[in-house]
Coordinates of C-alpha atoms and ligand atoms in Angstrom, one line a residue:
M227 CA 146.3 72.9 -4.4
K228 CA 144.0 75.9 -4.2
E229 CA 143.3 77.4 -0.8
R230 CA 139.7 77.0 0.3
I231 CA 137.1 79.5 1.5
V232 CA 133.7 78.9 3.2
S233 CA 131.2 81.6 3.9
G234 CA 127.5 81.8 4.6
M235 CA 124.6 84.1 5.1
R236 CA 121.5 83.7 7.2
P237 CA 118.3 83.5 5.0
T238 CA 116.9 86.9 5.9
G239 CA 114.9 87.2 2.6
K240 CA 115.7 89.5 -0.3
L241 CA 119.1 91.0 0.1
H242 CA 120.0 94.7 -0.1
L243 CA 122.8 96.7 -1.6
G244 CA 124.7 96.5 1.7
H245 CA 124.9 92.7 1.3
Y246 CA 125.9 93.1 -2.3
L247 CA 128.7 95.6 -1.8
G248 CA 129.8 94.3 1.6
V249 CA 129.8 90.5 0.9
I250 CA 128.6 89.2 -2.4
Q251 CA 130.7 91.3 -4.7
N252 CA 133.7 90.1 -2.7
W253 CA 132.7 86.4 -3.1
V254 CA 132.2 86.8 -6.8
E255 CA 135.8 87.9 -7.1
L256 CA 137.2 85.4 -4.7
Q257 CA 135.5 82.4 -6.4
H258 CA 138.1 82.6 -9.2
K259 CA 141.0 82.4 -6.8
Y260 CA 139.9 80.0 -4.2
D261 CA 138.1 76.7 -4.0
S262 CA 134.8 78.2 -2.8
F263 CA 131.9 77.1 -0.7
F264 CA 128.9 79.4 -0.2
F265 CA 125.9 78.2 1.8
V266 CA 122.6 79.5 3.2
A267 CA 122.7 79.2 7.0
D268 CA 119.2 78.1 7.7
W269 CA 120.1 76.4 11.0
H270 CA 121.6 79.7 12.1
A271 CA 118.3 81.4 11.3
L272 CA 116.6 79.1 13.8
T273 CA 118.9 80.4 16.6
T274 CA 116.6 83.4 16.8
K275 CA 113.6 82.7 14.6
Y276 CA 112.7 79.1 15.6
D277 CA 109.1 80.2 16.0
K278 CA 108.8 82.2 12.8
T279 CA 109.6 79.6 10.1
E280 CA 106.6 80.2 7.7
S281 CA 108.7 81.9 5.1
L282 CA 112.1 80.2 5.8
R283 CA 112.1 78.0 2.7
D284 CA 111.2 81.0 0.4
D285 CA 113.8 83.1 2.1
V286 CA 116.5 80.4 1.4
I287 CA 115.6 80.5 -2.3
D288 CA 115.5 84.3 -2.4
V289 CA 119.0 84.5 -1.0
A290 CA 120.3 81.9 -3.5
I291 CA 118.7 83.8 -6.3
D292 CA 120.4 87.1 -5.3
W293 CA 123.7 85.3 -5.2
L294 CA 123.3 83.7 -8.6
A295 CA 122.0 86.9 -10.1
S296 CA 125.0 88.8 -8.7
G297 CA 127.5 86.4 -10.3
I298 CA 128.1 83.5 -8.0
D299 CA 128.7 80.8 -10.6
P300 CA 127.6 77.3 -9.5
E301 CA 129.9 75.9 -12.1
I302 CA 132.9 77.3 -10.2
S303 CA 131.6 77.5 -6.6
T304 CA 129.8 75.0 -4.5
V305 CA 126.5 76.6 -3.5
Y306 CA 124.4 74.8 -0.8
V307 CA 122.0 74.8 2.1
Q308 CA 123.4 74.2 5.6
S309 CA 120.6 71.9 6.6
M310 CA 121.1 69.8 3.5
V311 CA 124.5 68.8 4.8
P312 CA 123.7 67.0 8.0
E313 CA 127.4 66.1 8.5
I314 CA 127.7 69.7 9.8
A315 CA 125.4 68.8 12.7
E316 CA 127.6 65.9 13.7
L317 CA 130.8 67.9 13.6
N318 CA 128.9 70.5 15.7
V319 CA 128.5 67.8 18.4
Y320 CA 132.2 67.0 18.5
L321 CA 133.2 70.7 18.6
G322 CA 130.6 71.4 21.3
M323 CA 132.3 68.9 23.5
I324 CA 135.7 70.5 23.4
T325 CA 134.6 74.2 23.5
P326 CA 134.8 75.7 27.0
Q327 CA 131.6 77.4 28.1
N328 CA 133.3 80.8 28.7
W329 CA 134.5 80.9 25.1
V330 CA 131.0 81.2 23.8
E331 CA 129.7 83.3 26.7
R332 CA 132.2 86.0 26.0
D333 CA 131.7 86.1 22.2
P334 CA 131.0 89.8 21.6
C335 CA 129.0 89.1 18.4
L336 CA 126.6 87.0 20.4
K337 CA 126.3 89.6 23.1
D338 CA 125.2 92.1 20.4
M339 CA 122.6 89.6 19.1
V340 CA 121.2 89.1 22.5
K341 CA 120.9 92.8 23.0
I342 CA 119.0 93.1 19.7
L343 CA 116.8 90.2 20.7
R344 CA 115.9 91.8 24.1
T345 CA 115.0 95.1 22.6
K346 CA 112.8 93.4 20.0
D347 CA 111.0 90.8 22.0
G348 CA 111.0 92.5 25.4
Q349 CA 112.1 91.3 28.8
D350 CA 111.2 87.6 28.7
S351 CA 113.2 86.7 25.5
Q352 CA 115.8 84.3 26.7
M353 CA 119.0 83.1 25.1
S354 CA 118.4 79.5 24.0
Y355 CA 121.0 76.7 24.2
G356 CA 121.1 76.8 20.4
L357 CA 121.8 80.5 20.2
L358 CA 124.6 80.1 22.8
G359 CA 126.0 77.5 20.4
Y360 CA 126.0 79.9 17.5
P361 CA 129.8 80.3 17.3
V362 CA 130.3 76.5 17.6
L363 CA 127.9 75.8 14.8
M364 CA 129.6 78.5 12.7
S365 CA 132.9 76.8 13.4
A366 CA 131.4 73.5 12.3
D367 CA 130.4 75.2 9.0
I368 CA 133.9 76.4 8.4
M369 CA 135.8 73.4 9.6
M370 CA 133.5 71.0 7.8
M371 CA 135.3 71.9 4.6
N372 CA 138.6 72.5 6.4
A373 CA 138.7 76.0 5.0
T374 CA 141.9 78.1 5.1
H375 CA 140.1 81.4 4.8
V376 CA 136.7 82.9 5.6
P377 CA 135.5 86.0 3.8
V378 CA 133.4 88.0 6.2
G379 CA 132.5 91.5 7.3
I380 CA 134.4 93.0 10.2
D381 CA 131.4 92.3 12.5
Q382 CA 132.1 88.5 12.2
V383 CA 135.8 88.5 13.0
A384 CA 135.3 87.7 16.7
H385 CA 133.4 84.5 15.6
I386 CA 136.3 83.5 13.4
E387 CA 138.7 84.0 16.3
I388 CA 136.7 81.4 18.2
T389 CA 136.8 79.1 15.2
R390 CA 140.6 79.4 15.2
D391 CA 140.7 78.6 18.9
I392 CA 138.4 75.6 18.5
A393 CA 140.5 74.3 15.6
R394 CA 143.7 74.6 17.6
R395 CA 142.2 73.0 20.6
F396 CA 140.9 70.0 18.5
N397 CA 144.3 69.5 17.0
H398 CA 145.9 69.6 20.5
I399 CA 143.4 67.2 22.1
Y400 CA 143.4 64.6 19.4
K401 CA 147.1 65.0 18.7
E402 CA 147.2 65.7 15.0
E403 CA 147.6 68.9 13.0
F404 CA 144.3 68.1 11.2
F405 CA 142.3 71.3 11.0
N406 CA 143.5 74.5 9.5
E407 CA 143.2 77.6 11.6
P408 CA 141.1 79.6 9.2
K409 CA 141.9 83.3 8.7
P410 CA 139.2 86.0 8.1
L411 CA 139.4 87.6 4.7
L412 CA 138.2 91.2 5.1
N413 CA 137.0 93.1 2.1
H414 CA 138.1 96.7 1.7
C415 CA 135.0 98.2 0.2
S416 CA 133.4 101.2 1.7
L417 CA 130.3 100.5 3.8
I418 CA 127.1 101.7 2.3
C419 CA 124.8 103.5 4.8
G420 CA 121.0 103.4 4.6
L421 CA 118.9 106.1 3.0
D422 CA 118.5 107.7 6.4
G423 CA 122.2 107.7 7.1
N424 CA 122.1 104.9 9.6
K425 CA 123.4 101.3 8.9
M426 CA 121.5 99.8 6.0
G427 CA 119.2 97.1 7.3
K428 CA 116.0 95.3 6.3
S429 CA 114.3 96.1 9.6
F430 CA 115.1 99.8 9.5
Q431 CA 113.3 100.3 6.2
N432 CA 116.2 102.3 4.8
D433 CA 117.4 99.8 2.3
I434 CA 117.5 99.3 -1.4
K435 CA 117.0 95.7 -2.4
I436 CA 118.9 94.1 -5.2
S437 CA 115.4 92.9 -6.3
D438 CA 113.8 96.4 -6.2
T439 CA 112.4 97.6 -9.6
E440 CA 113.8 100.7 -11.2
E441 CA 110.8 102.7 -10.2
V442 CA 111.0 101.7 -6.6
T443 CA 114.8 102.3 -6.6
A444 CA 114.3 105.8 -8.1
K445 CA 111.6 106.6 -5.6
K446 CA 113.7 105.4 -2.6
I447 CA 116.7 107.4 -3.7
M448 CA 114.7 110.6 -3.7
T449 CA 114.3 110.1 0.1
A450 CA 118.0 109.9 0.7
I451 CA 119.3 112.5 3.1
T452 CA 121.5 115.2 1.6
D453 CA 123.2 118.4 2.9
R454 CA 120.8 119.4 5.6
S455 CA 121.9 123.1 5.6
R456 CA 120.9 123.4 2.0
L457 CA 117.4 124.7 1.2
R458 CA 117.6 126.0 -2.4
K459 CA 119.4 124.8 -5.5
T460 CA 121.4 128.0 -5.6
D461 CA 122.7 127.6 -2.0
L462 CA 126.3 126.6 -2.1
G463 CA 126.4 122.9 -1.3
H464 CA 128.8 120.9 1.0
P465 CA 129.3 117.4 -0.5
D466 CA 131.3 116.3 2.5
E467 CA 128.3 117.1 4.8
C468 CA 125.9 115.5 2.4
E469 CA 124.9 112.6 4.6
V470 CA 123.8 110.0 2.1
A471 CA 123.5 111.1 -1.6
F472 CA 127.1 112.1 -2.1
K473 CA 128.4 109.0 -0.3
Y474 CA 126.4 106.9 -2.8
W475 CA 128.0 108.9 -5.7
E476 CA 131.4 108.0 -4.2
I477 CA 130.5 104.4 -4.2
F478 CA 128.8 104.1 -7.6
G479 CA 130.2 107.0 -9.7
T480 CA 133.3 107.1 -11.8
K481 CA 136.1 109.5 -10.7
E482 CA 134.9 112.0 -13.3
Q483 CA 131.3 111.8 -12.3
I484 CA 132.2 112.3 -8.6
E485 CA 134.3 115.3 -9.4
K486 CA 131.6 116.8 -11.5
V487 CA 129.0 116.4 -8.8
R488 CA 131.3 117.9 -6.2
F489 CA 132.1 120.9 -8.4
E490 CA 128.5 121.6 -9.4
C491 CA 127.2 121.1 -5.9
E492 CA 129.8 123.5 -4.3
K493 CA 129.0 126.1 -6.9
G494 CA 125.3 125.9 -6.3
E495 CA 124.7 124.7 -9.9
R496 CA 123.1 121.3 -8.9
G497 CA 120.0 120.9 -6.9
C498 CA 119.6 118.0 -4.6
A499 CA 116.5 116.6 -6.4
D500 CA 118.2 116.6 -9.8
C501 CA 121.3 115.1 -8.2
K502 CA 119.3 112.2 -6.7
R503 CA 117.4 111.7 -10.0
Q504 CA 120.7 111.2 -11.7
L505 CA 122.0 109.0 -8.9
G506 CA 118.9 106.8 -9.1
A507 CA 119.5 106.4 -12.9
L508 CA 123.2 105.4 -12.2
I509 CA 122.3 102.8 -9.7
N510 CA 119.6 101.4 -11.9
E511 CA 122.1 101.2 -14.8
K512 CA 124.6 99.4 -12.6
F513 CA 122.1 96.8 -11.4
A514 CA 120.2 96.3 -14.6
P515 CA 122.1 93.1 -15.7
I516 CA 121.8 91.6 -12.2
R517 CA 118.1 92.4 -12.0
E518 CA 117.5 90.8 -15.4
K519 CA 119.3 87.7 -14.3
R520 CA 117.3 87.7 -11.1
R521 CA 114.0 87.8 -13.1
Y522 CA 115.3 84.8 -15.1
Y523 CA 115.8 82.8 -11.9
E524 CA 112.5 83.9 -10.4
N525 CA 110.8 82.4 -13.4
H526 CA 113.0 79.2 -13.2
I527 CA 112.8 78.3 -9.5
D528 CA 113.3 74.7 -10.3
E529 CA 116.7 75.5 -11.8
V530 CA 117.6 77.2 -8.5
K531 CA 116.5 74.2 -6.5
D532 CA 118.5 72.0 -8.8
I533 CA 121.6 74.1 -8.2
L534 CA 121.1 73.9 -4.4
N535 CA 120.5 70.1 -4.6
E536 CA 123.6 69.6 -6.7
G537 CA 125.7 71.9 -4.6
S538 CA 124.6 70.2 -1.4
K539 CA 125.5 66.8 -2.8
K540 CA 129.0 68.1 -3.7
A541 CA 129.4 69.7 -0.3
R542 CA 128.3 66.4 1.4
I543 CA 131.0 64.5 -0.4
E544 CA 133.7 66.9 1.0
A545 CA 132.0 66.9 4.4
Q546 CA 132.0 63.1 4.6
K547 CA 135.7 62.9 3.8
I548 CA 136.5 65.3 6.7
L549 CA 134.0 63.6 9.0
T550 CA 135.6 60.2 8.5
E551 CA 138.9 61.6 9.7
V552 CA 137.3 63.4 12.6
R553 CA 135.5 60.2 13.7
R554 CA 138.9 58.3 13.5
L555 CA 140.6 61.0 15.6
V556 CA 137.9 61.2 18.2
K557 CA 137.7 57.3 18.3
M558 CA 134.1 56.9 17.3
Y559 CA 133.0 53.6 15.8
Ligands
LIG96 N1 127.1 84.5 11.1 C1 127.1 84.8 9.7 C2 126.2 86.1 9.6 O1 125.4 86.4 10.4 C3 126.6 83.7 8.9 C4 127.4 82.5 9.0 C5 127.0 81.3 9.5 C6 128.7 82.3 8.5 N2 128.0 80.4 9.4 C7 129.1 81.0 8.8 C8 129.6 83.2 7.8 C9 130.3 80.5 8.4 C10 130.9 82.6 7.5 C11 131.2 81.3 7.8 O2 126.4 86.8 8.6

């Protein structure tokens, strides 16, 4: 039997290249090797944005479109929406009961989120009961399918540790080796920084979206930071001190392209503006097929909704199997 992966993303709206390179590309490969479940975590969105839900439904669709356009294949993988699998909420109840309070309180990922919340909303933003339960709900997502592995970024590993602890504790308390202790599957791609050299993020306005047009992409790339010490084209360049543009070349270019850029830059034969024009063209070329597929789905939203409905149905069937066993173990009627 194939090993199983579960992974999810919060519906933050249209995704950027950081999501693509850091997460989605990895999923697209893994789906051929593992029995794969990918879901949009709309309940998790509520942990911080419970009062800003106007665009939530559209955001769920946008995330799904980006996945499908990027190559997540609903014929191979189960693609679903968290809130359309209510079994997860029931499992969340059982897991909540057996999770010691201090396990969630010391979750470092959560501490970071609270810090961000505080700086965004000011003094009076409090941690809700739901937000405190973030790692428990995430464990329910993963254990709902009894996953063996969870492909995530390094920032999520502490959460997976809690999931492993909860799974072990459940098995111990209910005296059966029922749940797997899921392992994180880290991807080894290089992290892409934002156009300003900081972490790429929607709220920092330094991102390039999968859904950006070629014109917008080209324009954005022209704002990418380069070698700050370089003023004229003929100044000798330092690719290793080029804060953004050369790093992008290293991610998207072929070996030959990267060598050529380095050589010409160091010799003062390549201006930064020209260099970024070429870089924009390269990125546009790479994303052209994905963007074309994206446009198709944008014009066939009903097809996307069908995929999510079908996927959620499939996910529910798996979830119900697990939940029946969980109810038996916990001694529910
Ligand atoms: N916490 C994850 C994030 O912010 C999203 C997520 C929710 C998730 N549930 C999950 C990831 C289960 C993997 C498995 O990106």
